mmCIF file of N, CA and C in Angstrom:
data_model
loop_
_atom_site.group_PDB
_atom_site.id
_atom_site.type_symbol
_atom_site.label_atom_id
_atom_site.label_comp_id
_atom_site.label_asym_id
_atom_site.label_seq_id
_atom_site.Cartn_x
_atom_site.Cartn_y
_atom_site.Cartn_z
ATOM 1 N N UNK A 247 0.878 -1.325 0.142
ATOM 2 C CA UNK A 247 0.467 0.130 0.268
ATOM 3 C C UNK A 247 0.649 1.317 -0.122
ATOM 4 N N UNK A 248 0.697 2.089 -1.238
ATOM 5 C CA UNK A 248 1.321 3.270 -0.636
ATOM 6 C C UNK A 248 1.012 4.525 0.342
ATOM 7 N N UNK A 249 1.945 5.064 0.715
ATOM 8 C CA UNK A 249 1.306 6.645 1.842
ATOM 9 C C UNK A 249 0.941 7.708 1.263
ATOM 10 N N UNK A 250 0.154 8.122 1.869
ATOM 11 C CA UNK A 250 -0.868 9.080 1.376
ATOM 12 C C UNK A 250 -0.125 10.223 1.271
ATOM 13 N N UNK A 251 1.425 10.346 1.600
ATOM 14 C CA UNK A 251 1.927 11.213 0.923
ATOM 15 C C UNK A 251 2.349 11.120 -0.010
ATOM 16 N N UNK A 252 3.084 9.679 -0.517
ATOM 17 C CA UNK A 252 3.376 9.542 -2.368
ATOM 18 C C UNK A 252 1.831 9.715 -3.246
ATOM 19 N N UNK A 253 1.063 9.464 -2.645
ATOM 20 C CA UNK A 253 -0.161 9.796 -3.367
ATOM 21 C C UNK A 253 -0.281 11.199 -3.594
ATOM 22 N N UNK A 254 0.127 12.112 -2.666
ATOM 23 C CA UNK A 254 -0.238 13.585 -2.751
ATOM 24 C C UNK A 254 0.749 14.213 -3.858
ATOM 25 N N UNK A 255 1.579 13.774 -3.865
ATOM 26 C CA UNK A 255 3.420 13.619 -4.673
ATOM 27 C C UNK A 255 2.740 13.349 -6.134
ATOM 28 N N UNK A 256 2.315 12.154 -6.422
ATOM 29 C CA UNK A 256 1.840 11.553 -7.842
ATOM 30 C C UNK A 256 0.581 12.790 -8.113
ATOM 31 N N UNK A 257 0.247 12.887 -7.746
ATOM 32 C CA UNK A 257 -0.932 13.734 -7.800
ATOM 33 C C UNK A 257 -0.478 15.297 -8.248
ATOM 34 N N UNK A 258 0.110 15.758 -7.441
ATOM 35 C CA UNK A 258 0.661 17.625 -7.303
ATOM 36 C C UNK A 258 1.204 16.787 -8.515
ATOM 37 N N UNK A 259 2.175 15.995 -8.819
ATOM 38 C CA UNK A 259 3.302 15.598 -10.409
ATOM 39 C C UNK A 259 2.393 16.217 -11.715
ATOM 40 N N UNK A 260 1.049 14.785 -11.768
ATOM 41 C CA UNK A 260 -0.011 15.076 -13.016
ATOM 42 C C UNK A 260 -0.085 15.758 -13.031
ATOM 43 N N UNK A 261 -0.629 16.979 -12.170
ATOM 44 C CA UNK A 261 -0.805 18.744 -12.333
ATOM 45 C C UNK A 261 -0.150 18.937 -12.779
ATOM 46 N N UNK A 262 1.136 19.355 -12.398
ATOM 47 C CA UNK A 262 1.655 20.218 -13.448
ATOM 48 C C UNK A 262 2.490 19.780 -14.286
ATOM 49 N N UNK A 263 2.654 18.369 -14.514
ATOM 50 C CA UNK A 263 2.897 17.990 -16.416
ATOM 51 C C UNK A 263 1.684 18.323 -17.117
ATOM 52 N N UNK A 264 0.113 18.538 -16.643
ATOM 53 C CA UNK A 264 -1.118 19.062 -17.355
ATOM 54 C C UNK A 264 -0.348 20.211 -17.451
ATOM 55 N N UNK A 265 -0.269 21.241 -16.740
ATOM 56 C CA UNK A 265 -0.074 21.993 -17.098
ATOM 57 C C UNK A 265 1.137 22.737 -17.985
ATOM 58 N N UNK A 266 2.391 22.302 -17.704
ATOM 59 C CA UNK A 266 3.775 22.364 -18.337
ATOM 60 C C UNK A 266 2.708 21.920 -19.842
ATOM 61 N N UNK A 267 2.525 21.186 -20.397
ATOM 62 C CA UNK A 267 1.033 20.703 -22.260
ATOM 63 C C UNK A 267 0.786 21.690 -22.540
ATOM 64 N N UNK A 268 -0.559 22.089 -21.032
ATOM 65 C CA UNK A 268 -0.796 23.605 -21.836
ATOM 66 C C UNK A 268 0.117 24.409 -22.026
ATOM 67 N N UNK A 269 1.135 25.027 -21.338
ATOM 68 C CA UNK A 269 2.027 25.647 -21.384
ATOM 69 C C UNK A 269 3.007 25.795 -22.825
ATOM 70 N N UNK A 270 3.379 24.341 -22.820
ATOM 71 C CA UNK A 270 4.102 23.867 -24.382
ATOM 72 C C UNK A 270 2.764 24.029 -25.539
ATOM 73 N N UNK A 271 1.506 23.754 -25.499
ATOM 74 C CA UNK A 271 0.378 24.162 -26.682
ATOM 75 C C UNK A 271 0.828 25.470 -27.191
ATOM 76 N N UNK A 272 0.265 26.557 -25.911
ATOM 77 C CA UNK A 272 0.873 27.732 -26.032
ATOM 78 C C UNK A 272 1.685 28.855 -26.580
ATOM 79 N N UNK A 273 2.193 27.778 -26.100
ATOM 80 C CA UNK A 273 4.075 28.577 -26.425
ATOM 81 C C UNK A 273 4.522 28.072 -27.503
ATOM 82 N N UNK A 274 3.518 26.689 -28.378
ATOM 83 C CA UNK A 274 4.112 26.538 -29.968
ATOM 84 C C UNK A 274 4.685 27.159 -31.170
ATOM 85 N N UNK A 275 3.727 28.565 -30.866
ATOM 86 C CA UNK A 275 3.986 29.228 -31.775
ATOM 87 C C UNK A 275 5.275 30.225 -32.085
ATOM 88 N N UNK A 276 5.631 30.494 -30.894
ATOM 89 C CA UNK A 276 6.597 30.973 -31.047
ATOM 90 C C UNK A 276 8.213 30.502 -31.185
ATOM 91 N N UNK A 277 8.075 29.037 -31.626
ATOM 92 C CA UNK A 277 8.897 28.197 -32.249
ATOM 93 C C UNK A 277 8.874 27.854 -33.527
ATOM 94 N N UNK A 278 7.814 28.158 -33.737
ATOM 95 C CA UNK A 278 6.822 27.368 -35.057
ATOM 96 C C UNK A 278 6.423 28.968 -36.492
ATOM 97 N N UNK A 279 6.855 29.811 -35.591
ATOM 98 C CA UNK A 279 6.855 31.232 -36.330
ATOM 99 C C UNK A 279 8.121 31.396 -37.436
ATOM 100 N N UNK A 280 9.388 31.189 -36.173
ATOM 101 C CA UNK A 280 10.459 31.715 -37.284
ATOM 102 C C UNK A 280 10.793 30.801 -37.568
ATOM 103 N N UNK A 281 10.203 29.912 -37.981
ATOM 104 C CA UNK A 281 10.598 28.619 -38.681
ATOM 105 C C UNK A 281 10.252 28.414 -39.938
ATOM 106 N N UNK A 282 8.990 28.833 -40.035
ATOM 107 C CA UNK A 282 7.925 29.308 -41.597
ATOM 108 C C UNK A 282 8.553 30.132 -41.566
ATOM 109 N N UNK A 283 8.652 31.651 -41.351
ATOM 110 C CA UNK A 283 9.335 32.476 -41.951
ATOM 111 C C UNK A 283 10.884 32.024 -42.564
ATOM 112 N N UNK A 284 11.706 31.510 -42.264
ATOM 113 C CA UNK A 284 13.111 31.757 -42.762
ATOM 114 C C UNK A 284 12.810 31.100 -44.054
ATOM 115 N N UNK A 285 13.890 31.610 -44.914
ATOM 116 C CA UNK A 285 13.437 31.429 -46.233
ATOM 117 C C UNK A 285 14.023 30.216 -47.062
ATOM 118 N N UNK A 286 14.497 29.391 -46.299
ATOM 119 C CA UNK A 286 14.494 27.466 -46.670
ATOM 120 C C UNK A 286 13.221 27.419 -46.642
ATOM 121 N N UNK A 287 12.468 27.581 -45.769
ATOM 122 C CA UNK A 287 10.737 26.761 -45.580
ATOM 123 C C UNK A 287 9.974 26.367 -46.476
ATOM 124 N N UNK A 288 9.492 25.301 -46.576
ATOM 125 C CA UNK A 288 9.171 24.896 -47.686
ATOM 126 C C UNK A 288 7.412 25.336 -47.777
ATOM 127 N N UNK A 289 7.125 25.967 -46.108
ATOM 128 C CA UNK A 289 6.216 26.635 -46.641
ATOM 129 C C UNK A 289 6.120 28.152 -46.215
ATOM 130 N N UNK A 290 5.612 29.533 -46.900
ATOM 131 C CA UNK A 290 6.483 30.385 -46.931
ATOM 132 C C UNK A 290 5.408 31.782 -46.059
ATOM 133 N N UNK A 291 5.390 31.211 -45.363
ATOM 134 C CA UNK A 291 4.203 32.507 -44.093
ATOM 135 C C UNK A 291 4.906 33.360 -44.369
ATOM 136 N N UNK A 292 3.534 34.653 -44.529
ATOM 137 C CA UNK A 292 4.201 36.148 -44.491
ATOM 138 C C UNK A 292 3.513 36.802 -43.542
ATOM 139 N N UNK A 293 3.994 37.820 -43.140
ATOM 140 C CA UNK A 293 3.517 38.702 -41.245
ATOM 141 C C UNK A 293 2.170 38.513 -40.512
ATOM 142 N N UNK A 294 1.491 38.441 -41.960
ATOM 143 C CA UNK A 294 0.446 38.686 -41.661
ATOM 144 C C UNK A 294 -1.019 37.071 -41.461
ATOM 145 N N UNK A 295 -0.085 36.035 -42.007
ATOM 146 C CA UNK A 295 0.137 34.706 -41.279
ATOM 147 C C UNK A 295 0.442 33.988 -40.378
ATOM 148 N N UNK A 296 1.600 34.754 -40.366
ATOM 149 C CA UNK A 296 1.986 34.155 -38.925
ATOM 150 C C UNK A 296 1.187 35.020 -37.619
ATOM 151 N N UNK A 297 1.178 36.099 -37.599
ATOM 152 C CA UNK A 297 0.166 36.381 -36.227
ATOM 153 C C UNK A 297 -1.034 36.029 -36.623
ATOM 154 N N UNK A 298 -1.467 35.388 -37.305
ATOM 155 C CA UNK A 298 -2.805 34.648 -37.554
ATOM 156 C C UNK A 298 -2.464 33.145 -36.605
ATOM 157 N N UNK A 299 -1.601 33.208 -37.132
ATOM 158 C CA UNK A 299 -1.029 31.018 -36.141
ATOM 159 C C UNK A 299 -1.148 31.588 -35.267
ATOM 160 N N UNK A 300 -0.259 33.146 -34.382
ATOM 161 C CA UNK A 300 0.122 33.035 -32.733
ATOM 162 C C UNK A 300 -1.379 33.025 -32.095
ATOM 163 N N UNK A 301 -2.284 34.053 -33.028
ATOM 164 C CA UNK A 301 -3.249 34.298 -31.982
ATOM 165 C C UNK A 301 -4.883 33.565 -32.048
ATOM 166 N N UNK A 302 -4.682 32.271 -33.001
ATOM 167 C CA UNK A 302 -5.875 31.498 -32.893
ATOM 168 C C UNK A 302 -5.991 30.681 -31.892
ATOM 169 N N UNK A 303 -4.792 30.464 -30.825
ATOM 170 C CA UNK A 303 -5.334 29.791 -29.907
ATOM 171 C C UNK A 303 -6.035 30.170 -29.127
ATOM 172 N N UNK A 304 -6.268 31.643 -29.273
ATOM 173 C CA UNK A 304 -7.155 32.650 -28.402
ATOM 174 C C UNK A 304 -9.217 32.071 -28.651
ATOM 175 N N UNK A 305 -9.391 32.716 -29.659
ATOM 176 C CA UNK A 305 -10.460 31.385 -30.001
ATOM 177 C C UNK A 305 -10.237 30.066 -29.535
ATOM 178 N N UNK A 306 -9.706 29.522 -29.366
ATOM 179 C CA UNK A 306 -9.842 27.844 -29.336
ATOM 180 C C UNK A 306 -9.806 27.921 -27.886
ATOM 181 N N UNK A 307 -9.077 28.369 -26.951
ATOM 182 C CA UNK A 307 -9.258 28.696 -25.820
ATOM 183 C C UNK A 307 -10.539 28.875 -24.593
ATOM 184 N N UNK A 308 -11.505 29.564 -25.355
ATOM 185 C CA UNK A 308 -13.117 30.134 -25.211
ATOM 186 C C UNK A 308 -13.461 29.023 -25.565
ATOM 187 N N UNK A 309 -13.288 28.358 -26.675
ATOM 188 C CA UNK A 309 -14.507 27.247 -26.756
ATOM 189 C C UNK A 309 -14.030 26.456 -25.807
ATOM 190 N N UNK A 310 -12.390 25.532 -25.821
ATOM 191 C CA UNK A 310 -12.594 24.722 -25.062
ATOM 192 C C UNK A 310 -12.785 25.395 -23.569
ATOM 193 N N UNK A 311 -12.802 25.935 -23.162
ATOM 194 C CA UNK A 311 -12.578 25.975 -21.349
ATOM 195 C C UNK A 311 -14.497 25.895 -21.826
ATOM 196 N N UNK A 312 -15.252 26.888 -22.133
ATOM 197 C CA UNK A 312 -16.800 26.572 -22.260
ATOM 198 C C UNK A 312 -17.212 24.971 -22.203
ATOM 199 N N UNK A 313 -16.710 24.445 -22.887
ATOM 200 C CA UNK A 313 -17.319 22.884 -23.334
ATOM 201 C C UNK A 313 -16.583 22.178 -22.376
ATOM 202 N N UNK A 314 -15.461 22.444 -21.695
ATOM 203 C CA UNK A 314 -14.773 21.682 -20.217
ATOM 204 C C UNK A 314 -16.240 21.827 -18.901
ATOM 205 N N UNK A 315 -16.396 22.402 -19.073
ATOM 206 C CA UNK A 315 -17.440 23.250 -18.403
ATOM 207 C C UNK A 315 -18.260 22.468 -18.002
ATOM 208 N N UNK A 316 -18.982 22.726 -19.156
ATOM 209 C CA UNK A 316 -20.874 21.892 -19.375
ATOM 210 C C UNK A 316 -20.434 20.726 -19.495
ATOM 211 N N UNK A 317 -19.058 19.788 -19.969
ATOM 212 C CA UNK A 317 -19.147 18.080 -20.134
ATOM 213 C C UNK A 317 -18.691 18.253 -19.083
ATOM 214 N N UNK A 318 -17.283 18.536 -18.592
ATOM 215 C CA UNK A 318 -17.651 18.102 -16.470
ATOM 216 C C UNK A 318 -18.674 18.705 -15.730
ATOM 217 N N UNK A 319 -19.918 19.451 -15.871
ATOM 218 C CA UNK A 319 -21.159 19.463 -15.232
ATOM 219 C C UNK A 319 -21.858 17.774 -15.374
ATOM 220 N N UNK A 320 -21.926 17.695 -16.759
ATOM 221 C CA UNK A 320 -22.660 16.461 -17.036
ATOM 222 C C UNK A 320 -22.033 15.248 -17.310
ATOM 223 N N UNK A 321 -20.695 14.931 -17.074
ATOM 224 C CA UNK A 321 -19.891 13.212 -16.771
ATOM 225 C C UNK A 321 -19.172 13.543 -16.146
ATOM 226 N N UNK A 322 -18.476 14.700 -14.895
ATOM 227 C CA UNK A 322 -17.742 14.271 -14.389
ATOM 228 C C UNK A 322 -16.155 14.818 -14.651
ATOM 229 N N UNK A 323 -15.371 15.404 -13.620
ATOM 230 C CA UNK A 323 -14.119 15.754 -13.889
ATOM 231 C C UNK A 323 -13.139 14.607 -14.306
ATOM 232 N N UNK A 324 -13.572 13.433 -13.832
ATOM 233 C CA UNK A 324 -12.253 12.355 -13.958
ATOM 234 C C UNK A 324 -12.432 12.146 -15.944
ATOM 235 N N UNK A 325 -13.984 12.039 -16.216
ATOM 236 C CA UNK A 325 -14.519 11.355 -17.191
ATOM 237 C C UNK A 325 -13.555 12.976 -17.941
ATOM 238 N N UNK A 326 -14.055 13.781 -17.802
ATOM 239 C CA UNK A 326 -13.652 15.102 -18.881
ATOM 240 C C UNK A 326 -12.304 15.258 -19.298
ATOM 241 N N UNK A 327 -11.544 14.904 -17.766
ATOM 242 C CA UNK A 327 -10.277 15.120 -18.099
ATOM 243 C C UNK A 327 -9.331 14.153 -18.876
ATOM 244 N N UNK A 328 -10.061 12.549 -19.169
ATOM 245 C CA UNK A 328 -9.647 11.234 -20.413
ATOM 246 C C UNK A 328 -9.771 12.121 -21.578
ATOM 247 N N UNK A 329 -10.855 12.825 -21.690
ATOM 248 C CA UNK A 329 -11.687 12.992 -22.623
ATOM 249 C C UNK A 329 -10.802 14.026 -23.373
ATOM 250 N N UNK A 330 -10.082 15.218 -22.889
ATOM 251 C CA UNK A 330 -9.116 16.568 -22.716
ATOM 252 C C UNK A 330 -7.868 15.827 -23.575
ATOM 253 N N UNK A 331 -7.510 14.993 -22.705
ATOM 254 C CA UNK A 331 -6.479 14.408 -22.770
ATOM 255 C C UNK A 331 -6.727 13.517 -23.513
ATOM 256 N N UNK A 332 -7.162 12.918 -23.814
ATOM 257 C CA UNK A 332 -7.314 12.173 -25.630
ATOM 258 C C UNK A 332 -6.961 12.955 -26.821
ATOM 259 N N UNK A 333 -7.581 14.177 -26.981
ATOM 260 C CA UNK A 333 -7.422 15.398 -27.652
ATOM 261 C C UNK A 333 -6.173 15.765 -27.961
ATOM 262 N N UNK A 334 -5.310 15.997 -26.775
ATOM 263 C CA UNK A 334 -4.366 16.663 -26.769
ATOM 264 C C UNK A 334 -2.854 15.537 -27.352
ATOM 265 N N UNK A 335 -3.378 14.418 -26.494
ATOM 266 C CA UNK A 335 -2.717 13.334 -27.176
ATOM 267 C C UNK A 335 -2.604 13.029 -28.530
ATOM 268 N N UNK A 336 -3.276 13.365 -29.049
ATOM 269 C CA UNK A 336 -3.918 12.777 -30.787
ATOM 270 C C UNK A 336 -3.139 14.484 -31.220
ATOM 271 N N UNK A 337 -3.121 15.789 -31.033
ATOM 272 C CA UNK A 337 -2.238 16.529 -30.916
ATOM 273 C C UNK A 337 -1.068 16.560 -31.192
ATOM 274 N N UNK A 338 -0.517 15.890 -29.835
ATOM 275 C CA UNK A 338 0.963 16.197 -29.912
ATOM 276 C C UNK A 338 1.552 14.896 -30.451
ATOM 277 N N UNK A 339 0.688 14.135 -30.342
ATOM 278 C CA UNK A 339 1.559 12.942 -31.378
ATOM 279 C C UNK A 339 1.833 13.123 -33.448
ATOM 280 N N UNK A 340 0.395 13.859 -33.569
ATOM 281 C CA UNK A 340 0.641 13.896 -35.164
ATOM 282 C C UNK A 340 1.596 15.448 -35.046
ATOM 283 N N UNK A 341 2.436 16.445 -34.022
ATOM 284 C CA UNK A 341 3.294 17.127 -34.260
ATOM 285 C C UNK A 341 5.030 15.833 -34.554
ATOM 286 N N UNK A 342 4.685 15.181 -33.462
ATOM 287 C CA UNK A 342 5.665 14.195 -33.092
ATOM 288 C C UNK A 342 5.922 13.251 -34.181
ATOM 289 N N UNK A 343 4.907 13.099 -35.416
ATOM 290 C CA UNK A 343 4.966 12.364 -36.155
ATOM 291 C C UNK A 343 5.176 12.521 -37.576
ATOM 292 N N UNK A 344 4.920 14.105 -37.747
ATOM 293 C CA UNK A 344 5.157 15.132 -39.004
ATOM 294 C C UNK A 344 6.520 14.677 -39.680
ATOM 295 N N UNK A 345 6.473 14.588 -40.515
ATOM 296 C CA UNK A 345 8.343 14.303 -41.396
ATOM 297 C C UNK A 345 8.763 16.013 -41.497
ATOM 298 N N UNK A 346 8.249 17.092 -41.426
ATOM 299 C CA UNK A 346 8.818 18.644 -41.048
ATOM 300 C C UNK A 346 7.721 19.263 -40.110
ATOM 301 N N UNK A 347 8.654 19.845 -40.057
ATOM 302 C CA UNK A 347 8.246 21.308 -38.560
ATOM 303 C C UNK A 347 7.780 20.330 -37.622
#
């Protein structure tokens, strides 16, 4: 049997990793945009397009936060976390497996 302290540390670490994942998602455009604006980039991006790439996360946060609140009230926190984490895992896997960028 594990001690209550060990369980608490595990839960706190899981929450920190979740927050780290959200921060990485929000900061991804800071790394992506300069690579896309490079002259050798196979995807030419103008300054206007780059601003859209960086700004598109804000509306998605509004939609995601609203949806997660309503899903959480119907299904509970645990199931909602599983659902939202599944989407995040698919997104990060797509980035990881992409042949470029």
